Tab-separated table of C-alpha atoms in Angstrom:
chain	number	residue	atom	x	y	z
A	11	UNK	CA	9.952	22.920	1.354
A	12	UNK	CA	9.017	26.422	0.371
A	13	UNK	CA	5.419	27.615	0.335
A	14	UNK	CA	4.742	30.285	-2.157
A	15	UNK	CA	4.328	33.682	-0.561
A	16	UNK	CA	1.574	34.901	-2.955
A	17	UNK	CA	-0.775	32.191	-1.605
A	18	UNK	CA	-2.840	31.936	1.572
A	19	UNK	CA	-3.096	28.779	3.679
A	20	UNK	CA	-5.359	26.915	6.018
A	21	UNK	CA	-4.544	24.733	9.027
A	22	UNK	CA	-6.024	21.836	6.966
A	23	UNK	CA	-3.180	22.309	4.396
A	24	UNK	CA	-5.092	23.809	1.610
A	25	UNK	CA	-3.836	26.848	-0.298
A	26	UNK	CA	-5.865	29.463	-2.066
A	27	UNK	CA	-4.856	31.892	-4.757
A	28	UNK	CA	-7.243	34.773	-4.518
A	29	UNK	CA	-8.388	36.500	-7.688
A	30	UNK	CA	-10.685	39.498	-7.909
A	31	UNK	CA	-13.782	37.639	-6.686
A	32	UNK	CA	-12.623	34.007	-7.169
A	33	UNK	CA	-10.178	31.752	-5.441
A	34	UNK	CA	-8.234	28.802	-6.824
A	35	UNK	CA	-7.792	26.024	-4.318
A	36	UNK	CA	-5.338	23.269	-3.871
A	37	UNK	CA	-3.445	21.317	-1.259
A	38	UNK	CA	0.084	22.160	-0.141
A	39	UNK	CA	3.174	20.248	-0.882
A	40	UNK	CA	3.357	19.337	2.783
A	41	UNK	CA	-0.134	17.730	2.519
A	42	UNK	CA	0.665	15.959	-0.764
A	43	UNK	CA	3.809	14.536	0.830
A	44	UNK	CA	1.979	13.344	3.878
A	45	UNK	CA	-0.735	11.733	1.868
A	46	UNK	CA	1.647	9.736	-0.363
A	47	UNK	CA	0.786	8.972	-3.943
A	48	UNK	CA	-2.609	10.418	-4.658
A	49	UNK	CA	-4.641	8.004	-6.734
A	50	UNK	CA	-8.084	9.558	-6.753
A	51	UNK	CA	-9.528	13.030	-6.167
A	52	UNK	CA	-13.220	13.511	-5.412
A	53	UNK	CA	-13.902	17.132	-6.171
A	54	UNK	CA	-17.103	19.106	-5.643
A	55	UNK	CA	-19.050	19.458	-8.875
A	56	UNK	CA	-19.292	22.794	-10.693
A	57	UNK	CA	-22.336	24.655	-9.237
A	58	UNK	CA	-21.905	23.173	-5.765
A	59	UNK	CA	-21.818	25.661	-2.945
A	60	UNK	CA	-18.991	24.883	-0.520
A	61	UNK	CA	-18.673	26.203	3.015
A	62	UNK	CA	-15.419	27.321	4.578
A	63	UNK	CA	-14.143	24.754	7.006
A	64	UNK	CA	-16.552	22.013	5.840
A	65	UNK	CA	-15.481	18.843	3.942
A	66	UNK	CA	-16.122	19.224	0.242
A	67	UNK	CA	-14.323	16.287	-1.265
A	68	UNK	CA	-11.789	13.568	-0.748
A	69	UNK	CA	-8.224	12.821	-1.610
A	70	UNK	CA	-7.357	9.182	-1.814
A	71	UNK	CA	-3.815	7.955	-1.685
A	72	UNK	CA	-2.345	4.476	-1.685
A	73	UNK	CA	-2.558	4.313	2.026
A	74	UNK	CA	-5.455	6.534	3.089
A	75	UNK	CA	-8.430	8.635	2.355
A	76	UNK	CA	-8.482	12.241	3.551
A	77	UNK	CA	-11.236	14.802	3.587
A	78	UNK	CA	-10.725	17.893	1.466
A	79	UNK	CA	-11.894	21.031	3.340
A	80	UNK	CA	-13.173	24.082	1.602
A	81	UNK	CA	-11.010	27.051	2.608
A	82	UNK	CA	-13.628	29.558	1.433
A	83	UNK	CA	-17.338	29.776	1.087
A	84	UNK	CA	-18.969	30.093	-2.366
A	85	UNK	CA	-20.013	28.400	-5.553
A	86	UNK	CA	-17.593	26.129	-7.393
A	87	UNK	CA	-17.167	27.580	-10.855
A	88	UNK	CA	-14.374	25.355	-12.204
A	89	UNK	CA	-12.801	22.066	-11.372
A	90	UNK	CA	-9.421	20.804	-12.600
A	91	UNK	CA	-10.290	18.068	-15.069
A	92	UNK	CA	-6.607	17.303	-15.560
A	93	UNK	CA	-6.140	16.303	-11.923
A	94	UNK	CA	-9.238	14.162	-12.128
A	95	UNK	CA	-7.571	12.242	-15.049
A	96	UNK	CA	-4.138	12.310	-13.528
A	97	UNK	CA	-4.316	12.575	-9.689
A	98	UNK	CA	-0.538	12.290	-9.435
A	99	UNK	CA	-0.422	16.001	-10.393
A	100	UNK	CA	-1.200	16.720	-6.778
A	101	UNK	CA	2.071	15.139	-5.864
A	102	UNK	CA	4.189	16.347	-8.728
A	103	UNK	CA	2.952	19.990	-8.806
A	104	UNK	CA	0.749	20.697	-5.847
A	105	UNK	CA	0.906	24.524	-6.204
A	106	UNK	CA	0.648	24.460	-10.013
A	107	UNK	CA	-0.929	21.851	-12.292
A	108	UNK	CA	-2.255	20.050	-9.215
A	109	UNK	CA	-4.759	22.750	-8.367
A	110	UNK	CA	-8.228	21.423	-7.513
A	111	UNK	CA	-11.086	23.814	-8.011
A	112	UNK	CA	-12.112	27.534	-8.305
A	113	UNK	CA	-14.689	29.098	-5.990
A	114	UNK	CA	-16.614	32.304	-6.456
A	115	UNK	CA	-15.984	33.550	-2.979
A	116	UNK	CA	-18.691	34.940	-0.751
A	117	UNK	CA	-16.871	34.496	2.501
A	118	UNK	CA	-13.454	33.221	3.627
A	119	UNK	CA	-12.521	31.023	6.571
A	120	UNK	CA	-9.400	31.468	8.645
A	121	UNK	CA	-6.491	31.901	6.441
A	122	UNK	CA	-2.796	32.454	7.131
A	123	UNK	CA	0.134	33.795	5.108
A	124	UNK	CA	3.084	31.683	4.028
A	125	UNK	CA	5.240	32.643	6.989
A	126	UNK	CA	2.503	31.495	9.443
A	127	UNK	CA	1.964	28.353	7.418
A	128	UNK	CA	5.687	27.638	7.420
A	129	UNK	CA	5.691	27.904	11.209
A	130	UNK	CA	2.662	25.642	11.482
A	131	UNK	CA	4.241	22.825	9.530
A	132	UNK	CA	7.603	23.318	11.153
A	133	UNK	CA	5.869	22.695	14.428
A	134	UNK	CA	3.865	19.683	13.161
B	10	UNK	CA	-4.595	10.610	15.023
B	11	UNK	CA	-2.534	7.907	16.552
B	12	UNK	CA	-1.744	8.113	20.294
B	13	UNK	CA	1.965	7.948	20.803
B	14	UNK	CA	2.784	5.532	23.598
B	15	UNK	CA	6.400	5.093	24.604
B	16	UNK	CA	9.154	6.624	22.500
B	17	UNK	CA	9.365	4.485	19.398
B	18	UNK	CA	12.394	2.371	18.932
B	19	UNK	CA	14.884	3.193	16.220
B	20	UNK	CA	16.458	0.593	14.081
B	21	UNK	CA	20.200	0.571	13.554
B	22	UNK	CA	19.557	1.898	10.019
B	23	UNK	CA	17.597	4.945	11.207
B	24	UNK	CA	20.208	7.448	10.202
B	25	UNK	CA	20.625	5.781	6.873
B	26	UNK	CA	16.921	6.126	6.135
B	27	UNK	CA	16.865	9.718	7.299
B	28	UNK	CA	19.789	10.552	4.971
B	29	UNK	CA	17.890	8.922	2.176
B	30	UNK	CA	14.937	11.313	2.858
B	31	UNK	CA	12.577	8.687	4.223
B	32	UNK	CA	9.186	9.514	5.703
B	33	UNK	CA	8.745	7.573	8.930
B	34	UNK	CA	5.795	5.999	10.659
B	35	UNK	CA	5.333	4.486	14.036
B	36	UNK	CA	4.704	0.796	13.562
B	37	UNK	CA	4.395	-1.682	16.393
B	38	UNK	CA	6.566	0.469	18.724
B	39	UNK	CA	9.189	1.164	16.007
B	40	UNK	CA	9.831	4.150	13.933
B	41	UNK	CA	10.036	2.647	10.403
B	42	UNK	CA	10.495	4.138	6.989
B	43	UNK	CA	7.169	4.214	5.272
B	44	UNK	CA	8.568	5.400	1.954
B	45	UNK	CA	11.537	7.257	0.571
B	46	UNK	CA	9.874	8.931	-2.411
B	47	UNK	CA	6.875	7.593	-4.238
B	48	UNK	CA	5.586	4.369	-2.756
B	49	UNK	CA	4.103	3.436	-6.123
B	50	UNK	CA	7.526	3.748	-7.708
B	51	UNK	CA	9.019	1.627	-4.964
B	52	UNK	CA	6.309	-0.979	-5.493
B	53	UNK	CA	7.055	-1.110	-9.273
B	54	UNK	CA	10.757	-1.398	-8.591
B	55	UNK	CA	10.201	-4.520	-6.479
B	56	UNK	CA	8.057	-6.034	-9.265
B	57	UNK	CA	10.476	-5.203	-12.016
B	58	UNK	CA	13.974	-4.907	-10.414
B	59	UNK	CA	14.524	-4.910	-6.672
B	60	UNK	CA	13.731	-3.184	-3.434
B	61	UNK	CA	15.784	-2.956	-0.197
B	62	UNK	CA	13.823	-3.059	3.017
B	63	UNK	CA	14.676	-2.582	6.660
B	64	UNK	CA	12.610	-5.205	8.594
B	65	UNK	CA	14.550	-4.989	11.866
B	66	UNK	CA	11.221	-4.468	13.721
B	67	UNK	CA	10.384	-8.168	13.164
B	68	UNK	CA	10.768	-10.402	16.260
B	69	UNK	CA	13.142	-13.278	16.520
B	70	UNK	CA	12.839	-16.155	19.002
B	71	UNK	CA	15.407	-18.939	19.115
B	72	UNK	CA	14.901	-22.503	20.462
B	73	UNK	CA	17.947	-24.524	21.166
B	74	UNK	CA	18.120	-27.998	22.513
B	75	UNK	CA	17.272	-31.643	21.706
B	76	UNK	CA	13.626	-30.980	22.514
B	77	UNK	CA	13.290	-27.958	20.231
B	78	UNK	CA	11.441	-29.755	17.401
B	79	UNK	CA	9.033	-31.552	19.765
B	80	UNK	CA	8.366	-28.336	21.700
B	81	UNK	CA	7.491	-26.488	18.476
B	82	UNK	CA	5.274	-29.322	17.324
B	83	UNK	CA	3.380	-28.885	20.567
B	84	UNK	CA	3.341	-25.092	20.419
B	85	UNK	CA	2.506	-24.456	16.762
B	86	UNK	CA	-0.151	-25.774	14.370
B	87	UNK	CA	2.483	-27.201	11.963
B	88	UNK	CA	5.140	-29.815	12.391
B	89	UNK	CA	8.480	-27.990	12.670
B	90	UNK	CA	10.236	-31.230	13.681
B	91	UNK	CA	9.783	-32.379	10.068
B	92	UNK	CA	11.445	-29.303	8.621
B	93	UNK	CA	14.829	-30.181	7.152
B	94	UNK	CA	17.890	-28.430	8.455
B	95	UNK	CA	18.397	-25.242	6.383
B	96	UNK	CA	14.748	-25.028	5.443
B	97	UNK	CA	11.779	-22.924	6.547
B	98	UNK	CA	7.969	-23.138	6.887
B	99	UNK	CA	5.188	-20.699	7.277
B	100	UNK	CA	3.310	-21.558	10.419
B	101	UNK	CA	1.016	-20.185	13.118
B	102	UNK	CA	0.641	-20.174	16.844
B	103	UNK	CA	-2.920	-20.577	17.965
B	104	UNK	CA	-4.808	-20.301	21.299
B	105	UNK	CA	-6.681	-23.288	22.809
B	106	UNK	CA	-9.852	-22.022	21.102
B	107	UNK	CA	-8.028	-22.058	17.668
B	108	UNK	CA	-7.726	-18.290	17.404
B	109	UNK	CA	-4.514	-17.125	15.753
B	110	UNK	CA	-2.015	-15.541	18.140
B	111	UNK	CA	0.460	-14.879	15.356
B	112	UNK	CA	1.652	-16.100	11.965
B	113	UNK	CA	5.266	-17.028	11.859
B	114	UNK	CA	8.153	-18.164	9.749
B	115	UNK	CA	10.004	-21.113	11.333
B	116	UNK	CA	13.647	-21.648	10.162
B	117	UNK	CA	15.526	-24.825	11.177
B	118	UNK	CA	19.088	-23.562	11.464
B	119	UNK	CA	20.543	-26.793	12.813
B	120	UNK	CA	19.266	-30.174	14.087
B	121	UNK	CA	18.616	-28.653	17.504
B	122	UNK	CA	18.296	-24.929	16.668
B	123	UNK	CA	15.273	-23.160	15.312
B	124	UNK	CA	14.662	-19.480	14.557
B	125	UNK	CA	11.029	-18.346	14.860
B	126	UNK	CA	10.201	-14.996	13.231
B	127	UNK	CA	7.200	-13.260	14.665
B	128	UNK	CA	5.432	-10.039	13.794
B	129	UNK	CA	6.761	-6.953	15.562
B	130	UNK	CA	3.335	-6.305	17.038
B	131	UNK	CA	3.138	-9.791	18.572
B	132	UNK	CA	6.626	-10.752	19.667
B	133	UNK	CA	6.002	-9.623	23.186
B	134	UNK	CA	3.107	-12.133	23.361
B	135	UNK	CA	4.625	-14.863	21.287
B	136	UNK	CA	7.972	-15.124	23.104
B	137	UNK	CA	6.548	-15.741	26.604
B	138	UNK	CA	3.880	-17.984	25.130
B	139	UNK	CA	6.622	-20.126	23.479
B	140	UNK	CA	8.518	-20.217	26.778
B	141	UNK	CA	5.418	-21.440	28.614
B	142	UNK	CA	4.553	-23.973	25.865
B	143	UNK	CA	8.113	-25.331	25.845
B	144	UNK	CA	7.977	-26.186	29.585
B	145	UNK	CA	8.789	-29.809	30.123
B	146	UNK	CA	10.747	-30.065	26.864
B	147	UNK	CA	14.561	-30.121	26.796
B	148	UNK	CA	14.962	-26.764	25.085
B	149	UNK	CA	15.901	-23.179	25.886
B	150	UNK	CA	13.665	-20.501	24.375
B	151	UNK	CA	15.044	-16.984	24.035
B	152	UNK	CA	13.735	-13.768	22.551
B	153	UNK	CA	16.729	-12.722	20.545
B	154	UNK	CA	15.039	-9.837	18.716
B	155	UNK	CA	17.502	-7.333	19.997
B	156	UNK	CA	20.397	-9.410	18.522
B	157	UNK	CA	19.193	-9.270	14.977
B	158	UNK	CA	18.829	-6.716	12.255
B	159	UNK	CA	16.825	-7.914	9.189
B	160	UNK	CA	17.302	-6.500	5.732
B	161	UNK	CA	15.364	-7.811	2.814
B	162	UNK	CA	16.192	-7.645	-0.882
B	163	UNK	CA	13.150	-8.398	-2.929
B	164	UNK	CA	12.464	-8.523	-6.669
B	165	UNK	CA	13.533	-10.325	-9.770
B	166	UNK	CA	17.068	-8.890	-9.640
B	167	UNK	CA	17.660	-9.830	-6.066
B	168	UNK	CA	19.483	-13.108	-6.722
B	169	UNK	CA	21.897	-11.470	-9.067
B	170	UNK	CA	22.551	-8.677	-6.546
B	171	UNK	CA	23.229	-11.148	-3.751
B	172	UNK	CA	25.389	-13.432	-5.914
B	173	UNK	CA	28.040	-10.825	-6.252
B	174	UNK	CA	28.362	-10.307	-2.500
B	175	UNK	CA	28.376	-13.770	-0.925
B	176	UNK	CA	30.358	-16.999	-1.209
B	177	UNK	CA	27.060	-18.889	-0.761
B	178	UNK	CA	25.654	-20.553	-3.851
B	179	UNK	CA	22.766	-18.174	-4.366
B	180	UNK	CA	21.098	-19.921	-7.388
B	181	UNK	CA	20.915	-23.217	-5.496
B	182	UNK	CA	19.474	-21.690	-2.354
B	183	UNK	CA	15.903	-22.868	-2.629
B	184	UNK	CA	12.789	-20.841	-1.902
B	185	UNK	CA	12.203	-21.016	1.895
B	186	UNK	CA	15.708	-22.194	2.572
B	187	UNK	CA	18.315	-20.495	4.809
B	188	UNK	CA	22.063	-20.743	5.071
B	189	UNK	CA	24.785	-19.142	7.186
B	190	UNK	CA	27.511	-17.331	5.327
B	191	UNK	CA	28.766	-13.863	4.605
B	192	UNK	CA	27.452	-10.854	2.692
B	193	UNK	CA	30.131	-8.320	1.900
B	194	UNK	CA	32.369	-10.187	4.320
B	195	UNK	CA	29.871	-9.860	7.201
B	196	UNK	CA	28.476	-12.906	9.023
B	197	UNK	CA	24.787	-13.319	8.107
B	198	UNK	CA	21.961	-15.753	7.765
B	199	UNK	CA	20.700	-15.585	4.194
B	200	UNK	CA	17.154	-16.801	3.690
B	201	UNK	CA	15.264	-16.998	0.353
B	202	UNK	CA	11.997	-15.776	1.915
B	203	UNK	CA	9.880	-12.659	1.703
B	204	UNK	CA	6.538	-11.022	1.771
B	205	UNK	CA	6.195	-9.400	-1.596
B	206	UNK	CA	5.227	-12.181	-4.058
B	207	UNK	CA	8.571	-11.867	-5.742
B	208	UNK	CA	11.824	-13.897	-5.576
B	209	UNK	CA	13.804	-12.380	-2.740
B	210	UNK	CA	16.063	-12.743	0.217
B	211	UNK	CA	16.096	-11.848	3.840
B	212	UNK	CA	19.419	-11.165	5.422
B	213	UNK	CA	19.707	-11.533	9.165
B	214	UNK	CA	22.749	-9.848	10.636
B	215	UNK	CA	24.034	-8.258	13.864
B	216	UNK	CA	22.561	-4.792	14.461
B	217	UNK	CA	26.105	-3.348	14.502
B	218	UNK	CA	26.668	-4.636	11.007
B	219	UNK	CA	23.377	-3.549	9.570
B	220	UNK	CA	24.579	-0.258	8.027
B	221	UNK	CA	27.480	-2.095	6.305
B	222	UNK	CA	25.208	-4.749	4.943
B	223	UNK	CA	22.659	-2.184	3.742
B	224	UNK	CA	25.429	-0.116	2.178
B	225	UNK	CA	26.903	-3.081	0.320
B	226	UNK	CA	23.460	-4.271	-0.978
B	227	UNK	CA	22.602	-0.711	-1.932
B	228	UNK	CA	25.813	-0.275	-3.965
B	229	UNK	CA	25.674	-3.716	-5.585
B	230	UNK	CA	22.005	-3.167	-6.459
B	231	UNK	CA	22.359	0.199	-8.100
B	232	UNK	CA	23.181	-1.204	-11.518
B	233	UNK	CA	20.182	-3.529	-11.159
B	234	UNK	CA	17.673	-0.796	-10.413
B	235	UNK	CA	17.397	-1.560	-6.692
B	236	UNK	CA	15.770	1.198	-4.638
B	237	UNK	CA	15.207	1.564	-0.928
B	238	UNK	CA	11.606	0.556	-0.174
B	239	UNK	CA	9.333	1.367	2.750
B	240	UNK	CA	6.547	-0.233	4.620
B	241	UNK	CA	3.870	1.418	2.405
B	242	UNK	CA	4.911	-0.568	-0.639
B	243	UNK	CA	5.564	-3.658	1.449
B	244	UNK	CA	1.871	-3.582	2.335
B	245	UNK	CA	0.621	-3.181	-1.277
B	246	UNK	CA	3.091	-5.843	-2.463
B	247	UNK	CA	1.843	-8.368	0.082
B	248	UNK	CA	-1.802	-7.529	-0.671
B	249	UNK	CA	-1.321	-8.110	-4.385
B	250	UNK	CA	0.335	-11.438	-3.496
B	251	UNK	CA	-2.666	-12.331	-1.403
B	252	UNK	CA	-0.585	-12.664	1.788
B	253	UNK	CA	-2.326	-12.063	5.115
B	254	UNK	CA	-1.263	-9.425	7.533
B	255	UNK	CA	-1.769	-9.970	11.230
B	256	UNK	CA	-4.284	-7.535	12.685
B	257	UNK	CA	-5.998	-7.391	9.329
B	258	UNK	CA	-6.732	-10.847	7.907
B	259	UNK	CA	-5.569	-12.718	11.016
B	260	UNK	CA	-6.461	-12.210	14.667
B	261	UNK	CA	-7.496	-13.974	17.778
B	262	UNK	CA	-11.140	-14.313	16.486
B	263	UNK	CA	-9.921	-16.032	13.364
B	264	UNK	CA	-8.678	-19.611	12.812
B	265	UNK	CA	-6.502	-20.685	9.931
B	266	UNK	CA	-9.539	-22.176	8.254
B	267	UNK	CA	-11.330	-18.881	7.772
B	268	UNK	CA	-8.175	-17.483	6.315
B	269	UNK	CA	-7.906	-20.260	3.762
B	270	UNK	CA	-4.678	-21.390	5.486
B	271	UNK	CA	-5.940	-24.749	6.772
B	272	UNK	CA	-2.929	-26.239	4.895
B	273	UNK	CA	-0.656	-24.996	7.707
B	274	UNK	CA	-2.518	-26.999	10.331
B	275	UNK	CA	-1.330	-30.608	10.825
B	276	UNK	CA	-4.249	-31.999	12.723
B	277	UNK	CA	-3.064	-35.516	13.118
B	278	UNK	CA	0.122	-34.857	15.114
B	279	UNK	CA	0.100	-37.853	17.425
B	280	UNK	CA	1.451	-35.937	20.504
B	281	UNK	CA	-1.171	-33.260	20.005
B	282	UNK	CA	-0.748	-29.452	20.094
B	283	UNK	CA	-2.351	-26.438	21.595
B	284	UNK	CA	-5.575	-25.582	19.777
B	285	UNK	CA	-5.870	-29.072	18.236
B	286	UNK	CA	-9.387	-29.893	19.496
B	287	UNK	CA	-10.853	-26.537	18.584
B	288	UNK	CA	-9.294	-26.590	15.134
B	289	UNK	CA	-10.400	-30.094	14.410
B	290	UNK	CA	-13.963	-29.084	15.216
B	291	UNK	CA	-13.732	-25.888	13.147
B	292	UNK	CA	-12.484	-27.910	10.134
B	293	UNK	CA	-15.309	-30.405	10.547
B	294	UNK	CA	-17.965	-27.732	10.856
B	295	UNK	CA	-16.581	-25.536	8.119
B	296	UNK	CA	-15.925	-21.878	8.614
B	297	UNK	CA	-18.827	-19.358	8.903
B	298	UNK	CA	-16.872	-16.829	6.860
B	299	UNK	CA	-13.990	-17.072	4.496
B	300	UNK	CA	-11.338	-14.749	3.147
B	301	UNK	CA	-11.820	-13.611	-0.490
B	302	UNK	CA	-10.219	-11.298	-2.900
B	303	UNK	CA	-12.267	-8.398	-4.298
B	304	UNK	CA	-11.570	-6.277	-7.280
B	305	UNK	CA	-13.464	-3.044	-7.345
B	306	UNK	CA	-14.964	-1.784	-10.511
B	307	UNK	CA	-14.789	1.808	-9.507
B	308	UNK	CA	-11.888	4.150	-8.894
B	309	UNK	CA	-12.206	4.392	-5.076
B	310	UNK	CA	-10.636	1.731	-3.020
B	311	UNK	CA	-12.178	-0.430	-0.357
B	312	UNK	CA	-10.277	-0.021	2.929
B	313	UNK	CA	-9.932	-2.091	6.074
B	314	UNK	CA	-13.167	-2.007	8.096
B	315	UNK	CA	-15.498	-1.066	5.280
B	316	UNK	CA	-18.704	-3.177	5.166
B	317	UNK	CA	-19.292	-5.677	2.369
B	318	UNK	CA	-22.907	-5.747	1.161
B	319	UNK	CA	-24.799	-8.464	-0.696
B	320	UNK	CA	-26.422	-6.559	-3.621
B	321	UNK	CA	-29.278	-9.162	-3.717
B	322	UNK	CA	-30.536	-8.305	-0.214
B	323	UNK	CA	-28.828	-4.993	0.683
B	324	UNK	CA	-27.637	-6.631	3.901
B	325	UNK	CA	-24.177	-6.259	5.333
B	326	UNK	CA	-22.525	-9.663	4.992
B	327	UNK	CA	-18.922	-9.156	5.617
B	328	UNK	CA	-16.017	-6.701	6.160
B	329	UNK	CA	-12.946	-5.589	4.269
B	330	UNK	CA	-9.643	-6.579	5.994
B	331	UNK	CA	-7.228	-4.755	3.664
B	332	UNK	CA	-7.676	-2.656	0.600
B	333	UNK	CA	-5.680	-0.413	-1.616
B	334	UNK	CA	-5.231	0.730	-5.151
B	335	UNK	CA	-3.152	-1.920	-6.838
B	336	UNK	CA	-0.105	-0.478	-8.635
B	337	UNK	CA	0.208	-3.647	-10.758
B	338	UNK	CA	-3.471	-4.186	-11.626
B	339	UNK	CA	-4.122	-0.484	-11.736
B	340	UNK	CA	-7.456	-0.878	-9.978
B	341	UNK	CA	-8.574	-1.131	-6.329
B	342	UNK	CA	-8.145	-4.479	-4.746
B	343	UNK	CA	-9.145	-5.800	-1.277
B	344	UNK	CA	-9.358	-8.792	0.872
B	345	UNK	CA	-12.569	-9.351	2.864
B	346	UNK	CA	-14.335	-11.940	5.024
B	347	UNK	CA	-17.683	-13.004	3.574
B	348	UNK	CA	-19.992	-15.985	4.023
B	349	UNK	CA	-18.841	-19.086	2.142
B	350	UNK	CA	-22.021	-18.938	-0.058
B	351	UNK	CA	-20.769	-15.610	-1.445
B	352	UNK	CA	-17.129	-16.592	-1.837
B	353	UNK	CA	-17.251	-18.053	-5.309
B	354	UNK	CA	-15.094	-16.125	-7.822
B	355	UNK	CA	-17.291	-14.108	-10.119
B	356	UNK	CA	-19.754	-13.248	-7.336
B	357	UNK	CA	-20.758	-9.617	-7.557
B	358	UNK	CA	-20.717	-7.926	-4.174
B	359	UNK	CA	-20.714	-4.300	-3.019
B	360	UNK	CA	-18.450	-2.453	-0.622
B	361	UNK	CA	-19.780	0.532	1.281
B	362	UNK	CA	-17.281	3.266	0.682
B	363	UNK	CA	-18.087	5.891	3.335
B	364	UNK	CA	-21.770	5.548	2.557
B	365	UNK	CA	-21.615	5.003	-1.234
B	366	UNK	CA	-22.053	1.432	-2.501
B	367	UNK	CA	-19.402	0.462	-5.079
B	368	UNK	CA	-19.533	-2.834	-6.994
B	369	UNK	CA	-16.757	-5.339	-6.302
B	370	UNK	CA	-16.227	-8.775	-7.767
B	371	UNK	CA	-14.877	-11.808	-5.940
B	372	UNK	CA	-11.701	-13.128	-7.567
B	373	UNK	CA	-9.233	-15.888	-6.983
B	374	UNK	CA	-6.284	-15.010	-4.717
B	375	UNK	CA	-3.603	-14.024	-5.258
B	376	UNK	CA	-4.224	-10.950	-7.254
B	377	UNK	CA	-0.689	-11.131	-8.625
B	378	UNK	CA	1.544	-14.106	-9.251
B	379	UNK	CA	4.997	-13.769	-10.615
B	380	UNK	CA	5.585	-15.419	-13.938
B	381	UNK	CA	9.053	-16.946	-13.333
């Protein structure tokens, strides 16, 4: 599967799309595929401050519950209401309509580019 | 993460699954397809059309000889000697203390020939246990797991799919019956059994023939909406059907009575059986905990191991054994052990979901029952 080159990635299989001072966050196609059908997403509320590398929510699939890790530090300024209503968007369009939330970034965690992430999941 | 032990075994259909794009999981020492695409779609296909499963990991033990029936009567909680030739029964093998060693399907293939199907995770225990328990009976007990591949076709369209491939009279093959014949010209045992809550068939064939049987079923099923189906949907299908899974609802600490499966125990077998005294006592005393169905009112699902709480006292009173979002009911369902006083349908309980209490109501099992 191809990971978009204009995104940055974490070892926890989140992606971020960096804006001027915000970052949109989602999980990768690899993560969505590993989870199976996502049936519930528990996202941090708008106004919450999340910390890079710390759990900030949950993704629940038919088979399992997985922590969602914040890839960056900052205040959550927007959450994807559509994915709350229809969690299967995480599976069907993980890099697009399945985005999860937007953070006003004050610090970033360890991020990698698409090539490094490709290599990570190839070795997984 | 799971600790990989030995290299997992591959079924004779492994390459077929890989070519279909399956995701695999290690299960009881086997690498098995967990899903091919969406497990929810596979689940729905089995409920509405048909699904094709590779169940080769299941264990087969054969008993042959004039003492086979008597040996099984002694070894198991049921009475296999009373099973008619060509029929099958759900049964259990229990320890002396009544704890469940495994749950089994026992087929009587001939007057003096039984096929016992054990869970993959337990066959290494069940086979030697049956050998030991058959000592003194005129019977040979053999673990023939390596001689059998098992392919299941489950779902309302399965009878029609099979009917086009076999000379056997599919409509007259009863539920929990088995017959020897051919599928696509290949020698098989065709059983009308399954673990999904739907009508369905299990096809026992030689491993070398498995790919040809799979291929024939797959092709014949296409027009009927049959899809390959993995272990993920097998688990949600059996959960909706209220069927126990060893290691979840059943284990060595549990007797058939806690699991509401006392009906499989024939206590009054005159020759006695292993576990009889303990089971008779447990029946008389009544179980301390009992298996119930729970339907959660929230969106998050109870999962195996989560505590069950009595809202009246806030005390932990039980534990969830299996739980998942139900594709058919479209809400979270679970099975759990709770005290008998809290087991009445309609009782409001709570499940601790990673620290948050979520309401869950006790319901009658099964969650799902097929209409025809």
